[in-house]
Amino acid sequence: MATQLEIARAGKISDVMKRTADREGVSAELIRDELAAGRLVIPANKVHVADNLEPAAIGRAVSVKINANIGASDVSSSLDGEIEKMKMAISLGADAMMDLSTGEDLDAIRERLIAECPVMFGTVPVYEVIVGRGVEDIDHKTILEVAEKQAKQGVDFFTIHAGLLREHLPLTKKRVCGIVSRGGALMAKWMVHHDRQNPMYELFDDLCDIMREYDVAFSLGDGLRPGCGADATDEAQIAELRTLGELASRAQEKGCQVMVEGPGHVPYDQIKRNMELQQDICNDAPFYVLGPLVTDSAPGYDHITSAIGGTAAAFYGASFLCYVTPREHLGLPDVDDVRQGVIASKIAAHAADVARGFGQAAARDRRLSEARANLEWDKHIAESLDPKTAQRMHEEACARSQIADSGDSADYCTMCGRDWCSVRINREVRDQF
Amino acid sequence: MATQLEIARAGKISDVMKRTADREGVSAELIRDELAAGRLVIPANKVHVADNLEPAAIGRAVSVKINANIGASDVSSSLDGEIEKMKMAISLGADAMMDLSTGEDLDAIRERLIAECPVMFGTVPVYEVIVGRGVEDIDHKTILEVAEKQAKQGVDFFTIHAGLLREHLPLTKKRVCGIVSRGGALMAKWMVHHDRQNPMYELFDDLCDIMREYDVAFSLGDGLRPGCGADATDEAQIAELRTLGELASRAQEKGCQVMVEGPGHVPYDQIKRNMELQQDICNDAPFYVLGPLVTDSAPGYDHITSAIGGTAAAFYGASFLCYVTPREHLGLPDVDDVRQGVIASKIAAHAADVARGFGQAAARDRRLSEARANLEWDKHIAESLDPKTAQRMHEEACARSQIADSGDSADYCTMCGRDWCSVRINREVRDQF
């Protein structure tokens, strides 16, 4: 059976393409042509499609997508807790979930999560490869076995850290933060220990074969992404990006769909250039960024530093934003952190779509603002990105200002109170101009 | 006694200029020259300077500043509550406080706040003018009396909505959200009722005389700022901006320091152009923006939509950011909203300074990241924008992962746990490349 890329290259339109086109309000032909050109992916494992996946597309021709990470680990949360986080993230608009679990029973966790997950589902197979063995003991055979097993389970995209080569390692010596990607650090340690090339690089064609069979999309990991502003856009990052560009073409030639992962920590003034470089070097493969964080100085608030960078990135070229939670750099996210992270990311994605003039993004803002101007609170809140939070704050304001009804009856905005309500005054005078 | 602008124009350097230069790490000559050119202001009422003000400069030659609004009102908070918010905002790095109180006892509130406020302090005098009278009953004499009284009390800058002219009102008819500025809406209502020009405009020279005497800086209010993305950069906004440009020159000729206020809600792609327009039309007077909010769709999270716009605005031309809290559009902020608003604004200001290459901004990020890479938790946290929040999250992670000591002793980052710590792995391998 062919992958979506192969079907598109053959000039055909699949059911999956049709469904994503309908969701986006674009033509199926556009989806097909962008897919064929490698500028768009639909991570949709055949197993997951046959089960419960609502396929979605990632690329510049469609709306910007966001991913939320979850994952059970030794130290913390239970599977039920992770499922709760996943459901909340999806209800708030997460377009993808990545399972970064690192504890015991990874198969049971993954199978259960996929069974409950209607959006695309990604993993980092090396996180399983390392379970029960030291980094040094990772072997080629296990890597392929794990990849094949996860592909069979229905994972839609794999982060594969194949671009970080042995010869790139010395380039990180000048860095303030060295290698901050977990997968990248593991690969570096393996290469140093064995004095050998990155096994993911050596196995790349074999991985392509497995992933092609199930149509698992590549998310080419940036193991050398900058971990602080001072390391941004440095030699190490760009050297790996060039390898990622080559690997993207190789995988596409093999019939696989490919996205490329990107930074990381990037000062605001360097984001545009980073996006242009990626598009240039990787032949416009969809770019999937973590952040970027525009300052290092805000631990506890990195959902905000990321939303700033993410908006700029998505405006200038990225198609897919990985959420960052407030607790990034400090600990694993709890359920409220997941909420904050998802919403911050949705804000960035939506703001970029508004700025790009994409589809109905600006119309959505307009509908909400019309309701706001008309003091139609129910509609105003229903149109918002997180109606539950908006409703709570509105009710608190109503209670404080002693408005009995939190619906549409109050003739003023609860922010400033009746006398000071510019909305009310505006309605009084606007017919008199 | 001369204003800072007049002293600078005379080629002299005041003690106030010296103090701000020292704080910024720039030369007093630069401060003087930028002041003389109207590109920088030091809102520093002589009464407040003589008392407890630590003067600070606003302009492109210095670091980006942020303002936090507080204000007691009928509906909600007490004076003690507002003072608590003010102290917290200042401790988190707010460079200015605006008192937007609208309830009773405004004089007592204002005097107490100024007495406790070491940073520049701003008001919107029309908020007092309207107390105890209908909008229609605002008269020219009261406006001047209130302005003079507040100047004597030590207020450092006034928002004056003098640029919204009678002839601009019809331009707002096509808008989705009309006039959303409270001061703007009041002036519009007065003009419609009296069929007369904006009293602030008519009184502009008299206001200059009062403000010049105490060196109260103008913050020329944008009564026609767009209240949603659909209204951004429209005819009404630009018409008022042209008037603000003329008024800025007139006030500067009279010896007054001037900033100009800006939007509002602005889609991300329009921010650069907005900043360039303002600088062009207002002859580079420092630009003070509210937001801008890059989408309308996130009530409950408008500190984030504003941080995105604020970073872009401050990178492209704004010098002063007014904070927006999560509760904007829904209710008055509580103490935690103030915290969230201040930090989001600080992130935007700092990220813009890093991107502009200003002073020690990037060096600060680097220091924090060096501490992060060295697992020096105490230093990492101390260098952060909100150490209290970072400390709390770090301690929670330590408790969860059963690390006894939250200081520098753990040899791994608390985010991923020991086995998965890229920082730890990186330190193991980096000497072997």
Tab-separated table of C-alpha atoms in Angstrom, chain B residues 75 77 129-130 145 160 178 194 217 229 264 268-269 293 300 314 320 354 366 375 389:
chain	number	residue	atom	x	y	z
B	75	VAL	CA	-17.044	47.596	42.696
B	77	SER	CA	-10.718	46.462	45.776
B	129	VAL	CA	-12.977	65.056	36.523
B	130	ILE	CA	-15.973	62.840	35.969
B	145	GLU	CA	-8.171	72.454	38.372
B	160	ILE	CA	-4.528	63.286	27.984
B	178	GLY	CA	-16.076	51.566	17.801
B	194	HIS	CA	-22.270	69.720	23.358
B	217	ALA	CA	5.157	64.441	31.009
B	229	GLY	CA	-7.952	43.238	14.932
B	264	GLY	CA	-4.419	48.194	21.097
B	268	TYR	CA	1.018	40.526	14.057
B	269	ASP	CA	1.778	41.389	10.422
B	293	LEU	CA	-2.929	42.144	21.244
B	300	GLY	CA	-8.480	35.019	29.912
B	314	ALA	CA	9.316	47.064	21.225
B	320	PHE	CA	7.177	51.598	26.799
B	354	VAL	CA	17.899	41.027	23.752
B	366	ARG	CA	23.758	34.053	29.209
B	375	LEU	CA	23.077	22.877	37.549
B	389	THR	CA	7.660	31.253	41.074
